[in-house]
Short mmCIF file of C-alpha atoms and ligand atoms in Angstrom, two decimals:
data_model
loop_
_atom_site.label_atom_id
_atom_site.label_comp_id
_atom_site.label_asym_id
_atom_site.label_seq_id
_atom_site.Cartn_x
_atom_site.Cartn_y
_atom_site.Cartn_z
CA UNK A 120 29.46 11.39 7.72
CA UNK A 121 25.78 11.63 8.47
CA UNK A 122 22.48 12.15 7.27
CA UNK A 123 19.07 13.09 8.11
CA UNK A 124 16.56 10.12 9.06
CA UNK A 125 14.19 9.05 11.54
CA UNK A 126 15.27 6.89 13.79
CA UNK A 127 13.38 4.36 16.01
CA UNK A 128 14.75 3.16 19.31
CA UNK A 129 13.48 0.42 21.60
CA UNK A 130 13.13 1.59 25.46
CA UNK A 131 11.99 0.08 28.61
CA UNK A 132 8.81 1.83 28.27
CA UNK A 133 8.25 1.17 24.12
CA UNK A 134 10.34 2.99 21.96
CA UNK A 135 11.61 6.59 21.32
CA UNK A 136 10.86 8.18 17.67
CA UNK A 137 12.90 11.38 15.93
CA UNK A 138 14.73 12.88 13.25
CA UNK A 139 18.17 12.49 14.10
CA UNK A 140 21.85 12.90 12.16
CA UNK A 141 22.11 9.66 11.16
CA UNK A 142 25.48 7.41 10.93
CA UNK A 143 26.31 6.49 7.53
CA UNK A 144 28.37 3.29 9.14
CA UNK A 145 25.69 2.40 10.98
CA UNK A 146 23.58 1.41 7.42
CA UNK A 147 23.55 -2.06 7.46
CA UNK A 148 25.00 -4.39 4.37
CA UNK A 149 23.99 -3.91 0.84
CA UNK A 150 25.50 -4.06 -2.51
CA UNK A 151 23.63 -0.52 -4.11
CA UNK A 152 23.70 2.84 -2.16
CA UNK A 153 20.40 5.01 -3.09
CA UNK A 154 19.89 8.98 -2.35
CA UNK A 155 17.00 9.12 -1.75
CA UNK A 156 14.40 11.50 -2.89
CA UNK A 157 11.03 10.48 -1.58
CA UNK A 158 9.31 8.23 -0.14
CA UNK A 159 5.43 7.88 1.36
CA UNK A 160 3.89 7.09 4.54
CA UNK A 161 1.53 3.77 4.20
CA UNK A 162 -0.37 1.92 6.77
CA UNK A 163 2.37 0.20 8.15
CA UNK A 164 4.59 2.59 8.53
CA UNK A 165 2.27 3.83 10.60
CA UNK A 166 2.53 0.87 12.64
CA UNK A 167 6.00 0.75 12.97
CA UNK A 168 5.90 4.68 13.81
CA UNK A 169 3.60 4.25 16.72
CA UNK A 170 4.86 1.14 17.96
CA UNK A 171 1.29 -0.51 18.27
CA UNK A 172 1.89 -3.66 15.73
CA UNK A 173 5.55 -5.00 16.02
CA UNK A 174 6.77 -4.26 12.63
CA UNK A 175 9.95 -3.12 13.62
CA UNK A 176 12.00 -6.21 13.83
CA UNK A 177 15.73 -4.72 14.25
CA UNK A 178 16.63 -1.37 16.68
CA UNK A 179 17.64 1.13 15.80
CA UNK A 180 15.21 0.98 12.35
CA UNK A 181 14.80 4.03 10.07
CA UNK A 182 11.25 3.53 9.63
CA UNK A 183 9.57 3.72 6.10
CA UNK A 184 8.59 0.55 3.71
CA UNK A 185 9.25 2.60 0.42
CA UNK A 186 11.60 5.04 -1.24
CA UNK A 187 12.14 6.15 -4.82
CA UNK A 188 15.44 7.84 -5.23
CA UNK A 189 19.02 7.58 -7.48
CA UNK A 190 21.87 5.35 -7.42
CA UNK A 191 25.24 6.75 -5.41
CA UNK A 192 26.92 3.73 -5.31
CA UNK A 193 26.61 0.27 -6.83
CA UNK A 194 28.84 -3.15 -6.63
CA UNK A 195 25.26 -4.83 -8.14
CA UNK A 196 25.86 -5.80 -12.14
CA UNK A 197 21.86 -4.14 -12.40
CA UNK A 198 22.76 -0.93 -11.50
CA UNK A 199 24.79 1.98 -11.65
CA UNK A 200 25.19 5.51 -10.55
CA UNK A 201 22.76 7.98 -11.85
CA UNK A 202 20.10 5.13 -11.95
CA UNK A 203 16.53 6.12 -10.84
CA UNK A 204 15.39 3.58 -8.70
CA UNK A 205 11.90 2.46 -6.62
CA UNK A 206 12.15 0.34 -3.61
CA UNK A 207 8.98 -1.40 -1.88
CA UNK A 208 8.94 -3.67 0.55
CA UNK A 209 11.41 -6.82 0.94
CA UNK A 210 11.37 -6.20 5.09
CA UNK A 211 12.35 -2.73 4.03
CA UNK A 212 11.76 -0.81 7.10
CA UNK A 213 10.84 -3.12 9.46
CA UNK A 214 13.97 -5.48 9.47
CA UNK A 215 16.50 -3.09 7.07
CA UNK A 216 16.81 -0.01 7.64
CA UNK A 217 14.43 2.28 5.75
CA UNK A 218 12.93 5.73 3.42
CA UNK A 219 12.30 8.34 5.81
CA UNK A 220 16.06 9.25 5.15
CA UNK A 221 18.51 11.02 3.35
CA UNK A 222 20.25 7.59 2.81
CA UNK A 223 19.98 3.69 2.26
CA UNK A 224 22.04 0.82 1.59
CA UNK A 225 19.79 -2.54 0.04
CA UNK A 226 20.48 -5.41 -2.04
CA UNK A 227 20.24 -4.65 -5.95
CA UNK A 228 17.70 -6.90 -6.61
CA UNK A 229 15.17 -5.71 -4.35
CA UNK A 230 15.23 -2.42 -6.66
CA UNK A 231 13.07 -1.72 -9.38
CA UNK A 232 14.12 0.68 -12.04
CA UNK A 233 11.71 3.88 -12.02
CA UNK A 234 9.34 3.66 -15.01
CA UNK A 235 10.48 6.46 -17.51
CA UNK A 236 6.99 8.08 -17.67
CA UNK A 237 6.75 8.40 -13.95
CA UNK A 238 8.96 11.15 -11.46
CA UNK A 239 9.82 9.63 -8.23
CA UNK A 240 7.18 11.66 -6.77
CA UNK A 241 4.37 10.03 -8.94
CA UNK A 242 6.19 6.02 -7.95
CA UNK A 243 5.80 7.25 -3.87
CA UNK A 244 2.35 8.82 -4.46
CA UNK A 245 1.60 5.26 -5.74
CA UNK A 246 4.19 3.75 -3.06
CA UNK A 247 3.45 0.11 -1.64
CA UNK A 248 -0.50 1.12 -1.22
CA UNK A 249 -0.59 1.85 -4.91
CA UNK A 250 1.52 -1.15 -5.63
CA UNK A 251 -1.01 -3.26 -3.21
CA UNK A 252 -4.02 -1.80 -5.22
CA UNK A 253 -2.62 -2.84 -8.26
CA UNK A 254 -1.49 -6.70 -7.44
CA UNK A 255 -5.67 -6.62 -6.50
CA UNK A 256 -6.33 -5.84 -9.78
CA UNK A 257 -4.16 -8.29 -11.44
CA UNK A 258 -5.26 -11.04 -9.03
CA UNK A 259 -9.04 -10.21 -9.93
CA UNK A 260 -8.05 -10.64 -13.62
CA UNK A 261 -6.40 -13.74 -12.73
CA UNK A 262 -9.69 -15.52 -12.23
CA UNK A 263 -10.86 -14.10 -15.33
CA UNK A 264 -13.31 -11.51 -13.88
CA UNK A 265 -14.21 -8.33 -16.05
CA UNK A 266 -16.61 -5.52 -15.73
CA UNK A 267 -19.17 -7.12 -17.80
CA UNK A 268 -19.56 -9.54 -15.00
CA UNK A 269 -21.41 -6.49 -12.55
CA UNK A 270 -19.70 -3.78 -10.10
CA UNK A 271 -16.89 -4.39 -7.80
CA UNK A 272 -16.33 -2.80 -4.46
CA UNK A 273 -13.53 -1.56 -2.79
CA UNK A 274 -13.65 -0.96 1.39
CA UNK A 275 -11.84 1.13 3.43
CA UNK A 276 -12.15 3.37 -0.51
CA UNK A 277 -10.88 7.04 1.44
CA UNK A 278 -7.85 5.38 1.87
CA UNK A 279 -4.33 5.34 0.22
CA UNK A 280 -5.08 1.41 -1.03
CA UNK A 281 -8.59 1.93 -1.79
CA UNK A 282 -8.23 5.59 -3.79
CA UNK A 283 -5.91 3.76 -5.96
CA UNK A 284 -7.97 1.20 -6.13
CA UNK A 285 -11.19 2.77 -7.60
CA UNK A 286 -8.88 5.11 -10.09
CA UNK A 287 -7.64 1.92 -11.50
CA UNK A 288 -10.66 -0.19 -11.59
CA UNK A 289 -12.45 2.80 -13.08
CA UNK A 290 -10.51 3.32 -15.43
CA UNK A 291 -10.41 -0.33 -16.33
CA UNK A 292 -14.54 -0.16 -16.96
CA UNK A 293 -15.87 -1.08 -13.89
CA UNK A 294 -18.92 -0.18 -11.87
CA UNK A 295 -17.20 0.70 -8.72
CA UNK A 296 -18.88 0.61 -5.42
CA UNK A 297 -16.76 2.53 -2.76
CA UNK A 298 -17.41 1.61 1.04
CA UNK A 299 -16.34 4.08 3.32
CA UNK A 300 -17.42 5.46 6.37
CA UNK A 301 -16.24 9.36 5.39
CA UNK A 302 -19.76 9.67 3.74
CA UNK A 303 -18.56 13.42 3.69
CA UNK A 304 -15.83 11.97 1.31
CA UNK A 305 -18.21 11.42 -1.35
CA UNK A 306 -17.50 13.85 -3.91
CA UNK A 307 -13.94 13.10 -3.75
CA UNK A 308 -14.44 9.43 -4.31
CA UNK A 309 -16.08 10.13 -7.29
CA UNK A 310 -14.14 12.11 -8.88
CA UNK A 311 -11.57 8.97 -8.27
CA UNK A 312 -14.27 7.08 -10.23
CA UNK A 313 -16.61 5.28 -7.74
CA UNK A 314 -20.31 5.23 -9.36
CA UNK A 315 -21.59 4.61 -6.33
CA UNK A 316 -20.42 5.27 -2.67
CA UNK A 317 -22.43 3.23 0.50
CA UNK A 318 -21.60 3.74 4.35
CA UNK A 319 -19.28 1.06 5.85
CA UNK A 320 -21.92 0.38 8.09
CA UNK A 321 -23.77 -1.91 5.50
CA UNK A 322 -20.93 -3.77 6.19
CA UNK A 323 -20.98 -3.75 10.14
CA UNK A 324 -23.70 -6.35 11.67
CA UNK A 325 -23.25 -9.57 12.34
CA UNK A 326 -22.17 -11.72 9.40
CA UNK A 327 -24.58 -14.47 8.28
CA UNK A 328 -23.35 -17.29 5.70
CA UNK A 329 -25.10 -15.83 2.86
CA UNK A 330 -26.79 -12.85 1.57
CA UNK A 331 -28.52 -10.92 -1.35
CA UNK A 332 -25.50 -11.28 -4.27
CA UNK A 333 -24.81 -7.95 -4.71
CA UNK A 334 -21.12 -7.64 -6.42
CA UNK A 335 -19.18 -9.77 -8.84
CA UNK A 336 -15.68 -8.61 -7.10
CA UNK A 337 -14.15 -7.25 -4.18
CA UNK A 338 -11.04 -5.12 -3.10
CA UNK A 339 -10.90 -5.36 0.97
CA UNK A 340 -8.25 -3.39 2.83
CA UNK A 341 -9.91 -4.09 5.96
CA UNK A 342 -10.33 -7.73 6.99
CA UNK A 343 -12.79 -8.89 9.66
CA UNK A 344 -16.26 -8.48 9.91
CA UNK A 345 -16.45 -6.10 6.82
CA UNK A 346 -14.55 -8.66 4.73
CA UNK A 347 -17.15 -11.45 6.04
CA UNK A 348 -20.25 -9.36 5.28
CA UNK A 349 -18.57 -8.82 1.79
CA UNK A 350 -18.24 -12.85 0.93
CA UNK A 351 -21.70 -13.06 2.21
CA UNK A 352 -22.70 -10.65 -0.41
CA UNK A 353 -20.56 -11.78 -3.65
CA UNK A 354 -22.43 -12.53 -6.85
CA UNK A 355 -21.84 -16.82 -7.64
CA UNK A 356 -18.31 -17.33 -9.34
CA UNK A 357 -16.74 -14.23 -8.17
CA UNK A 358 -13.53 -13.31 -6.10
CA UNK A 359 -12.19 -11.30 -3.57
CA UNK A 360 -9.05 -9.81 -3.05
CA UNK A 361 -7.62 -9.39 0.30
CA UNK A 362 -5.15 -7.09 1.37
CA UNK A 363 -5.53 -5.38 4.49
CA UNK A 364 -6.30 -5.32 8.14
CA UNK A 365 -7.63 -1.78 9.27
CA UNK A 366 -10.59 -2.94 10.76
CA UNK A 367 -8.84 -6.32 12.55
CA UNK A 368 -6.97 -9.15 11.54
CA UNK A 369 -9.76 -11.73 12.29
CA UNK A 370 -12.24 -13.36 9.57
CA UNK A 371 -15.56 -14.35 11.29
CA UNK A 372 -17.12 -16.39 7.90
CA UNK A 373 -17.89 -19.59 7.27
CA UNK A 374 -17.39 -21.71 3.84
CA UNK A 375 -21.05 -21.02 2.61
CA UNK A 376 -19.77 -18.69 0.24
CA UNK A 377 -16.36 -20.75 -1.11
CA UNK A 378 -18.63 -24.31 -1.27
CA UNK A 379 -22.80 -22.79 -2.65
CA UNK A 380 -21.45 -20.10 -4.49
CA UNK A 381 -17.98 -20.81 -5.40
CA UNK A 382 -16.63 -17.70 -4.41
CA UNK A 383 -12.55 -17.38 -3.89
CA UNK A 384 -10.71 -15.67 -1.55
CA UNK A 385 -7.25 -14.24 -3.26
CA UNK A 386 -4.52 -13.05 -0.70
CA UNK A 387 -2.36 -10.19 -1.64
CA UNK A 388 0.87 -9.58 -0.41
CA UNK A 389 3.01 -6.82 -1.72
CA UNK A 390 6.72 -7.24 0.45
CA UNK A 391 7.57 -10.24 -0.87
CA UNK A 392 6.24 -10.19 -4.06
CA UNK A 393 8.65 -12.08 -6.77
CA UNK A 394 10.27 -9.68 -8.94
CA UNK A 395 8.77 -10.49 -12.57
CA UNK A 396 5.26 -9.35 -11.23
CA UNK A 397 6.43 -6.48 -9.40
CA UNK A 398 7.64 -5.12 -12.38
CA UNK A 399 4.63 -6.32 -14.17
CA UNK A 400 2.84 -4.34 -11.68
CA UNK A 401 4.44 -0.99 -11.71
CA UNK A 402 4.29 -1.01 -15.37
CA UNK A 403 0.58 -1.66 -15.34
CA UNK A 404 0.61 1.35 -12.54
CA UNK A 405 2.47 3.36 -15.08
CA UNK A 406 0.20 2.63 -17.97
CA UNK A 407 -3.34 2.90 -16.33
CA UNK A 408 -3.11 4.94 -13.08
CA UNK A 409 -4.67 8.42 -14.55
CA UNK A 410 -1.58 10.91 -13.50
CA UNK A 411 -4.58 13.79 -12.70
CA UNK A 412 -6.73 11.56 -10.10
CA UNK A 413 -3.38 10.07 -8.79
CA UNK A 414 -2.58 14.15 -8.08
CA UNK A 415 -6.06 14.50 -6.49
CA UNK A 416 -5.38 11.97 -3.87
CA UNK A 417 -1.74 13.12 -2.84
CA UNK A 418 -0.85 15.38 -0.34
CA UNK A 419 3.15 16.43 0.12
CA UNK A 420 4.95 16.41 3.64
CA UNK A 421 8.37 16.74 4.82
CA UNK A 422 10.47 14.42 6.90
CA UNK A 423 9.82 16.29 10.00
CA UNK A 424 6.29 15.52 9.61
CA UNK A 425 6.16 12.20 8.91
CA UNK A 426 5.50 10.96 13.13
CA UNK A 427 2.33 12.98 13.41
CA UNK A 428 1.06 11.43 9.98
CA UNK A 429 1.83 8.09 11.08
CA UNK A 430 -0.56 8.84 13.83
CA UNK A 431 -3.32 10.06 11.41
CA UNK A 432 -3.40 7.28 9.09
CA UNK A 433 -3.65 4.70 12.11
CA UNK A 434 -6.73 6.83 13.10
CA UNK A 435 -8.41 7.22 9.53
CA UNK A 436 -7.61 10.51 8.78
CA UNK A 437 -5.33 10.21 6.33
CA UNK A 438 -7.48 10.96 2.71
CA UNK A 439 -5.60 9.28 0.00
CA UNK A 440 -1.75 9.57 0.23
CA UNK A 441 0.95 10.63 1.77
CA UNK A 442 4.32 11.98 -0.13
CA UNK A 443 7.29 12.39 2.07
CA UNK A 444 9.90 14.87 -0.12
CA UNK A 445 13.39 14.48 0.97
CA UNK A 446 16.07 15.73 -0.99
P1 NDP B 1233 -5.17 3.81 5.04
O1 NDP B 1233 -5.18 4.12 6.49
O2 NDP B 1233 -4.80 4.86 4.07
O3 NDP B 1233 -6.61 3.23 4.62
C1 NDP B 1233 -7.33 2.37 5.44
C2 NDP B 1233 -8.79 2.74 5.37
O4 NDP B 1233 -9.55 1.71 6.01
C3 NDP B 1233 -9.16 4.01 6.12
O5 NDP B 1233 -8.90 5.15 5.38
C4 NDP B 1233 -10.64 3.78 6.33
O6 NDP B 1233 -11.31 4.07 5.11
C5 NDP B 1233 -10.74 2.28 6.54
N1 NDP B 1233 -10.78 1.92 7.97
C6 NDP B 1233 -9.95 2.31 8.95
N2 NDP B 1233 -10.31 1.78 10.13
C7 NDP B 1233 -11.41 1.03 9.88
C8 NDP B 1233 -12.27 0.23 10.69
N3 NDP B 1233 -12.05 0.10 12.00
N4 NDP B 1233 -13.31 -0.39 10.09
C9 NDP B 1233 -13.54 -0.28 8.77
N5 NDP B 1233 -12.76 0.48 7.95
C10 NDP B 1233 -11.71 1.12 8.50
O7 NDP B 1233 -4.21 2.55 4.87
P2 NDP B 1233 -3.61 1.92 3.51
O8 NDP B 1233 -4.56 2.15 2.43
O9 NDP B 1233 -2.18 2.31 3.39
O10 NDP B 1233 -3.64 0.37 3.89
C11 NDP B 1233 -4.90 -0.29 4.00
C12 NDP B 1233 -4.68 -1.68 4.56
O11 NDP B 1233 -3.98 -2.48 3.61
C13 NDP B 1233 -3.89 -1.71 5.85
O12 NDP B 1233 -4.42 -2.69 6.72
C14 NDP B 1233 -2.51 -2.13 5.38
O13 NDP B 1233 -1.78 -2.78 6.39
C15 NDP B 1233 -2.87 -3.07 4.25
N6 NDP B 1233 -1.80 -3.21 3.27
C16 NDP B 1233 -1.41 -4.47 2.93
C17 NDP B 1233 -0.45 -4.69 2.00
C18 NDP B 1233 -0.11 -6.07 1.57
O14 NDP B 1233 0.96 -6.30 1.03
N7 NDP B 1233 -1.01 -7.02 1.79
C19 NDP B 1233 0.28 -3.56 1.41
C20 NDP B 1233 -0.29 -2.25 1.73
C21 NDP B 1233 -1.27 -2.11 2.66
P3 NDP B 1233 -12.68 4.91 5.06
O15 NDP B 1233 -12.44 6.13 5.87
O16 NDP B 1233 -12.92 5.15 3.62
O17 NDP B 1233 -13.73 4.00 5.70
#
């Protein structure tokens, strides 16, 4: 028996990439059997894809870090055939094997059950980026922030964490500031929500310990010297949550910002994220994630597709996100 799926090998030369028939005894161990029927291409997938971050941990991998599909088979007291399911992260793609199939075996408890009011097309259009935006947003409310305290801004905003990002936080009340540098993305960043949109370049020079407060929070998808410039810039008692690395994985700041104007720095991780708040988090996603803007920001591709787009989103040009429809 096989199935379709992209499969990842490891060569001399770097690795090969393509949709193949795929062994169903090669899936590795797992207690619930999922058919799957989408799943999304993210950042890191994108990575793993192209080979240029070693994600892939395990050859051959079936790429892809998410899938939403429905139970086949199940030994796992949680779940039984029929059940709609959402999988993200748990080393999901980079040391199990994968979404961009017809096919996976996981562990039960990495599964989350598919909110009723959203299709497994909405949960991958969300996917882990959507998920990541999200665990921002909770984090920020964490430390008690709130729009009344001034405008937040999200970086690397054209993208699938940061289109979330500003649909959620809009929606939530805030004044949202979206850094991009797709100035010629404007219109469609606010229509997410964004009051304001500045180039990424105000974010580019040389970082100095402090500078004119300008926001009260922060979503960064980027890291580096954009993330530096940002703490340089946050308003005194405000936070910043830190999720991503498109711009590098270094952090050229200094503590002038944590010690003179007690800012914090909240990490974000999404893979390994304990199950109570990941369900937290989807429910929040599937109570105040407006269904219209989410459909704004998706585009729909096939399996077959899915090795150019991790290409595109590596070089900024994927808008939003990515659907992958399977079965
Ligand atoms: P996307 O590629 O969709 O978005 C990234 C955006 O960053 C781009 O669209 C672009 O936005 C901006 N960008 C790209 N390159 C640069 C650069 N050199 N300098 C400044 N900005 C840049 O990726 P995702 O939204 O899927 O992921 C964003 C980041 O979040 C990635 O680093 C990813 O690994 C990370 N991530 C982390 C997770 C976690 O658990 N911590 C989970 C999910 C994602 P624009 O064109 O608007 O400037």
């Amino acid at each position: 028996m096989t199935f379709k799926a992209i499969r990842v090998d490891k060569t001399d030369g770097g690795q090969t990439v393509g949709l193949v028939d795929f062994d169903e005894a090669e899936l590795m161990d797992g207690d619930v059997t999922v058919r799957i029927t989408h799943s999304t291409v993210n950042y890191k997938d994108g990575l793993a894809l192209t080979g240029k971050a070693p994600v892939v941990r395990r050859w051959p991998m079936i790429p892809g870090i998410d899938f939403a599909g429905e139970v086949e088979a199940s030994s796992h007291p949680d779940w039984k055939p029929g059940n709609a399911v959402i999988l993200n992260g748990w080393g999901v793609g980079e040391t199990h094997l994968g979404g961009f199939a017809e096919k996976a075996r996981v562990k039960g408890d990495w599964l989350v059950p598919l909110p009723e009011s959203l299709s497994a097309a909405e949960a991958m259009a969300i996917g882990t980026a959507g998920f990541t935006a999200m665990l921002s947003v909770m984090a920020l409310e964490r430390q008690r922030l709130s729009p009344d305290r001034g405008p937040v801004i999200v970086t690397g905003a054209a993208g699938g964490v940061g289109s979330v990002a500003i649909a959620l936080l809009a929606k939530l009340g805030w004044h949202v500031v979206a850094s991009t540098g797709r100035l010629n993305e404007a219109d469609y960043l606010k229509e997410l929500g964004a009051a304001e949109v500045i180039d990424r370049a105000e974010l580019a020079g040389a970082p100095r310990p402090l500078a004119k407060e300008r926001w009260a929070a922060g979503i960064d998808t980027v890291g580096s010297t954009p993330l530096a410039n940002m703490l340089s810039m946050i308003r005194y008692g405000g936070s910043v949550a830190a999720c991503g690395l498109a711009a590098g994985m270094d952090l050229p700041t200094s503590v002038a910002p944590f010690i003179l104007r007690g800012v914090s720095l909240l990490g974000i991780d999404s893979v390994m994220c304990p199950g109570p708040r990941r369900r937290e988090g989807w429910a929040r996603l599937a109570a105040d994630l407006d269904r219209a803007k989410l459909a704004a920001m998706t585009r729909t591709i096939g399996l077959k597709d899915v090795e150019a787009a991790g290409r595109d989103i590596l070089a900024g040009h994927v808008r939003g996100r990515l659907v992958v429809e399977i079965g």
